[in-house]
């Protein structure tokens, strides 16, 4: 009975150590996302772009847009991050 308990404790200790050491590596994976849309028609034209990424624990986000039509044009952007 003692050997079974000791084996279970040893296995649990090894499994917990592996999970504790491996979890930060999974959480720090690099991620990239980008989306772009453009169009034009009888009422004007538009452009829209979003870029977001995480690299080496630093996050970056950027969104920009523009529109032109019968009543003029407009544009804007938002940028945030530590990159």
CSV table of N, CA and C in Angstrom, one decimal:
chain,number,residue,atom,x,y,z
A,1,UNK,N,0.8,-1.2,0.0
A,1,UNK,CA,0.0,0.0,0.0
A,1,UNK,C,0.9,1.3,0.0
A,2,UNK,N,2.0,1.3,0.7
A,2,UNK,CA,2.8,2.4,0.8
A,2,UNK,C,3.4,2.7,-0.6
A,3,UNK,N,3.8,1.7,-1.3
A,3,UNK,CA,4.5,2.0,-2.6
A,3,UNK,C,3.5,2.6,-3.6
A,4,UNK,N,2.3,2.2,-3.5
A,4,UNK,CA,1.3,2.8,-4.4
A,4,UNK,C,1.1,4.3,-4.1
A,5,UNK,N,1.0,4.6,-2.8
A,5,UNK,CA,0.8,6.0,-2.5
A,5,UNK,C,2.1,6.8,-2.8
A,6,UNK,N,3.2,6.3,-2.6
A,6,UNK,CA,4.5,7.0,-3.0
A,6,UNK,C,4.6,7.2,-4.5
A,7,UNK,N,4.2,6.2,-5.3
A,7,UNK,CA,4.2,6.3,-6.7
A,7,UNK,C,3.2,7.4,-7.2
A,8,UNK,N,2.0,7.4,-6.6
A,8,UNK,CA,1.1,8.4,-7.0
A,8,UNK,C,1.6,9.8,-6.6
A,9,UNK,N,2.2,10.0,-5.4
A,9,UNK,CA,2.7,11.3,-5.1
A,9,UNK,C,3.8,11.7,-6.0
A,10,UNK,N,4.7,10.7,-6.3
A,10,UNK,CA,5.8,11.1,-7.2
A,10,UNK,C,5.3,11.5,-8.6
A,11,UNK,N,4.3,10.7,-9.1
A,11,UNK,CA,3.7,11.1,-10.4
A,11,UNK,C,3.0,12.4,-10.4
A,12,UNK,N,2.3,12.7,-9.3
A,12,UNK,CA,1.6,14.0,-9.2
A,12,UNK,C,2.6,15.1,-9.1
A,13,UNK,N,3.7,14.9,-8.4
A,13,UNK,CA,4.7,15.9,-8.3
A,13,UNK,C,5.4,16.2,-9.6
A,14,UNK,N,5.7,15.2,-10.4
A,14,UNK,CA,6.3,15.4,-11.7
A,14,UNK,C,5.3,16.1,-12.7
A,15,UNK,N,4.0,15.6,-12.6
A,15,UNK,CA,3.0,16.2,-13.5
A,15,UNK,C,2.8,17.7,-13.2
A,16,UNK,N,2.7,18.1,-11.9
A,16,UNK,CA,2.5,19.4,-11.5
A,16,UNK,C,3.7,20.3,-11.9
A,17,UNK,N,4.9,19.8,-11.8
A,17,UNK,CA,6.1,20.5,-12.1
A,17,UNK,C,6.1,20.8,-13.6
A,18,UNK,N,5.8,19.8,-14.4
A,18,UNK,CA,5.8,19.9,-15.9
A,18,UNK,C,4.8,21.0,-16.3
A,19,UNK,N,3.6,20.9,-15.7
A,19,UNK,CA,2.5,21.9,-16.1
A,19,UNK,C,2.9,23.3,-15.6
A,20,UNK,N,3.5,23.5,-14.5
A,20,UNK,CA,3.9,24.8,-14.0
A,20,UNK,C,5.0,25.4,-14.8
A,21,UNK,N,5.9,24.6,-15.3
A,21,UNK,CA,7.0,25.1,-16.1
A,21,UNK,C,6.6,25.3,-17.6
A,22,UNK,N,5.7,24.5,-18.1
A,22,UNK,CA,5.3,24.6,-19.5
A,22,UNK,C,4.2,25.6,-19.7
A,23,UNK,N,3.4,26.0,-18.8
A,23,UNK,CA,2.3,26.9,-19.0
A,23,UNK,C,2.7,28.3,-19.4
A,24,UNK,N,3.8,28.9,-18.8
A,24,UNK,CA,4.2,30.2,-19.3
A,24,UNK,C,4.6,30.2,-20.8
A,25,UNK,N,5.2,29.2,-21.2
A,25,UNK,CA,5.7,29.1,-22.6
A,25,UNK,C,4.5,29.1,-23.6
A,26,UNK,N,3.4,28.5,-23.2
A,26,UNK,CA,2.2,28.5,-24.0
A,26,UNK,C,1.6,29.8,-24.0
A,27,UNK,N,1.6,30.5,-22.9
A,27,UNK,CA,0.9,31.8,-22.7
A,27,UNK,C,1.7,32.9,-23.4
A,28,UNK,N,2.9,32.7,-23.7
A,28,UNK,CA,3.7,33.8,-24.3
A,28,UNK,C,3.9,33.6,-25.8
A,29,UNK,N,3.0,32.8,-26.4
A,29,UNK,CA,3.1,32.6,-27.8
A,29,UNK,C,2.9,33.9,-28.6
A,30,UNK,N,3.5,34.1,-29.7
A,30,UNK,CA,3.3,35.3,-30.5
A,30,UNK,C,2.1,35.1,-31.4
A,31,UNK,N,1.3,36.2,-31.5
A,31,UNK,CA,0.0,36.2,-32.2
A,31,UNK,C,0.0,37.4,-33.1
A,32,UNK,N,-0.6,37.2,-34.3
A,32,UNK,CA,-0.7,38.3,-35.3
A,32,UNK,C,-2.1,38.3,-36.0
A,33,UNK,N,-2.7,39.4,-36.1
A,33,UNK,CA,-4.0,39.5,-36.8
A,33,UNK,C,-4.1,40.8,-37.6
A,34,UNK,N,-4.5,40.7,-38.9
A,34,UNK,CA,-4.7,41.9,-39.7
A,34,UNK,C,-5.9,41.7,-40.6
A,35,UNK,N,-6.7,42.8,-40.8
A,35,UNK,CA,-7.9,42.8,-41.6
A,35,UNK,C,-7.9,44.1,-42.4
A,36,UNK,N,-8.2,44.0,-43.7
A,36,UNK,CA,-8.3,45.2,-44.5
A,36,UNK,C,-9.5,45.1,-45.4
A,37,UNK,N,-10.2,46.3,-45.6
A,37,UNK,CA,-11.3,46.3,-46.5
A,37,UNK,C,-11.3,47.7,-47.2
A,38,UNK,N,-11.6,47.6,-48.5
A,38,UNK,CA,-11.6,48.8,-49.4
A,38,UNK,C,-12.8,48.7,-50.3
A,39,UNK,N,-13.4,49.8,-50.7
A,39,UNK,CA,-14.5,49.7,-51.6
A,39,UNK,C,-14.8,51.1,-52.2
A,40,UNK,N,-15.5,51.1,-53.3
A,40,UNK,CA,-15.9,52.4,-53.9
A,40,UNK,C,-17.2,52.1,-54.6
A,41,UNK,N,-18.0,53.2,-54.7
A,41,UNK,CA,-19.3,53.1,-55.4
A,41,UNK,C,-19.8,54.4,-55.7
A,42,UNK,N,-21.1,54.5,-56.1
A,42,UNK,CA,-21.7,55.8,-56.5
A,42,UNK,C,-21.7,56.8,-55.4
A,43,UNK,N,-21.6,56.4,-54.1
A,43,UNK,CA,-21.7,57.3,-53.0
A,43,UNK,C,-20.3,57.7,-52.4
A,44,UNK,N,-19.2,57.2,-53.0
A,44,UNK,CA,-17.9,57.5,-52.5
A,44,UNK,C,-17.1,56.2,-52.3
A,45,UNK,N,-16.0,56.4,-51.6
A,45,UNK,CA,-15.1,55.3,-51.4
A,45,UNK,C,-14.7,55.2,-49.9
A,46,UNK,N,-14.2,54.0,-49.5
A,46,UNK,CA,-13.8,53.9,-48.1
A,46,UNK,C,-12.7,52.9,-48.0
A,47,UNK,N,-11.9,53.0,-46.9
A,47,UNK,CA,-10.8,52.1,-46.6
A,47,UNK,C,-10.8,51.9,-45.1
A,48,UNK,N,-10.5,50.6,-44.7
A,48,UNK,CA,-10.5,50.3,-43.3
A,48,UNK,C,-9.4,49.2,-43.1
A,49,UNK,N,-8.6,49.4,-42.0
A,49,UNK,CA,-7.6,48.5,-41.7
A,49,UNK,C,-7.4,48.3,-40.2
A,50,UNK,N,-7.2,47.0,-39.8
A,50,UNK,CA,-7.0,46.7,-38.4
A,50,UNK,C,-5.8,45.8,-38.3
A,51,UNK,N,-4.8,46.1,-37.4
A,51,UNK,CA,-3.6,45.3,-37.2
A,51,UNK,C,-3.5,45.1,-35.7
A,52,UNK,N,-3.3,43.9,-35.3
A,52,UNK,CA,-3.1,43.6,-33.9
A,52,UNK,C,-2.1,42.5,-33.7
A,53,UNK,N,-1.1,42.6,-32.8
A,53,UNK,CA,-0.2,41.5,-32.6
A,53,UNK,C,0.4,41.6,-31.2
A,54,UNK,N,0.8,40.4,-30.7
A,54,UNK,CA,1.5,40.3,-29.5
A,54,UNK,C,2.8,39.6,-29.8
A,55,UNK,N,3.9,40.2,-29.4
A,55,UNK,CA,5.2,39.6,-29.6
A,55,UNK,C,6.1,39.8,-28.4
A,56,UNK,N,6.7,38.8,-27.9
A,56,UNK,CA,7.6,38.9,-26.8
A,56,UNK,C,7.0,39.5,-25.6
A,57,UNK,N,5.7,39.3,-25.4
A,57,UNK,CA,5.0,39.8,-24.3
A,57,UNK,C,4.5,41.3,-24.4
A,58,UNK,N,4.7,41.9,-25.6
A,58,UNK,CA,4.3,43.2,-25.8
A,58,UNK,C,3.1,43.2,-26.8
A,59,UNK,N,2.1,44.0,-26.5
A,59,UNK,CA,0.9,44.1,-27.4
A,59,UNK,C,0.9,45.4,-28.2
A,60,UNK,N,0.3,45.3,-29.4
A,60,UNK,CA,0.2,46.4,-30.3
A,60,UNK,C,-1.2,46.3,-31.0
A,61,UNK,N,-1.8,47.5,-31.1
A,61,UNK,CA,-3.1,47.5,-31.8
A,61,UNK,C,-3.2,48.8,-32.6
A,62,UNK,N,-3.7,48.7,-33.9
A,62,UNK,CA,-3.8,49.9,-34.7
A,62,UNK,C,-5.0,49.7,-35.6
A,63,UNK,N,-5.8,50.8,-35.7
A,63,UNK,CA,-7.0,50.8,-36.5
A,63,UNK,C,-7.0,52.1,-37.3
A,64,UNK,N,-7.2,52.0,-38.6
A,64,UNK,CA,-7.3,53.3,-39.4
A,64,UNK,C,-8.5,53.1,-40.4
A,65,UNK,N,-9.1,54.3,-40.7
A,65,UNK,CA,-10.2,54.3,-41.7
A,65,UNK,C,-10.2,55.6,-42.4
A,66,UNK,N,-10.8,55.6,-43.6
A,66,UNK,CA,-10.9,56.8,-44.4
A,66,UNK,C,-12.2,56.7,-45.2
A,67,UNK,N,-12.8,57.8,-45.5
A,67,UNK,CA,-14.0,57.8,-46.3
A,67,UNK,C,-14.1,59.1,-47.1
A,68,UNK,N,-14.5,59.0,-48.3
A,68,UNK,CA,-14.7,60.2,-49.1
A,68,UNK,C,-16.0,60.0,-49.9
A,69,UNK,N,-16.8,61.1,-50.0
A,69,UNK,CA,-18.1,61.0,-50.7
A,69,UNK,C,-18.5,62.4,-51.2
A,70,UNK,N,-19.8,62.6,-51.4
A,70,UNK,CA,-20.3,63.8,-52.0
A,70,UNK,C,-20.1,65.0,-51.0
A,71,UNK,N,-20.1,64.8,-49.7
A,71,UNK,CA,-20.1,65.8,-48.8
A,71,UNK,C,-18.7,66.1,-48.2
A,72,UNK,N,-17.6,65.5,-48.8
A,72,UNK,CA,-16.3,65.7,-48.3
A,72,UNK,C,-15.6,64.3,-48.0
A,73,UNK,N,-14.6,64.5,-47.2
A,73,UNK,CA,-13.8,63.3,-46.8
A,73,UNK,C,-13.4,63.3,-45.3
A,74,UNK,N,-13.2,62.2,-44.8
A,74,UNK,CA,-12.8,62.1,-43.4
A,74,UNK,C,-11.9,60.9,-43.2
A,75,UNK,N,-11.0,60.9,-42.2
A,75,UNK,CA,-10.2,59.8,-41.8
A,75,UNK,C,-9.9,59.8,-40.3
A,76,UNK,N,-9.4,58.7,-39.8
A,76,UNK,CA,-9.1,58.6,-38.4
A,76,UNK,C,-8.3,57.4,-38.2
A,77,UNK,N,-7.6,57.4,-37.0
A,77,UNK,CA,-6.8,56.2,-36.6
A,77,UNK,C,-6.7,56.1,-35.1
A,78,UNK,N,-6.5,54.9,-34.6
A,78,UNK,CA,-6.3,54.7,-33.2
A,78,UNK,C,-5.1,53.7,-33.1
A,79,UNK,N,-4.1,54.1,-32.3
A,79,UNK,CA,-3.0,53.2,-32.1
A,79,UNK,C,-2.7,53.1,-30.6
A,80,UNK,N,-2.5,51.8,-30.2
A,80,UNK,CA,-2.2,51.6,-28.8
A,80,UNK,C,-1.2,50.4,-28.7
A,81,UNK,N,-0.4,50.5,-27.7
A,81,UNK,CA,0.5,49.4,-27.5
A,81,UNK,C,1.8,49.7,-26.9
A,82,UNK,N,2.6,48.7,-26.6
A,82,UNK,CA,3.9,48.9,-26.0
A,82,UNK,C,5.0,48.4,-26.9
A,83,UNK,N,4.7,48.2,-28.2
A,83,UNK,CA,5.7,47.7,-29.1
A,83,UNK,C,6.7,48.7,-29.6
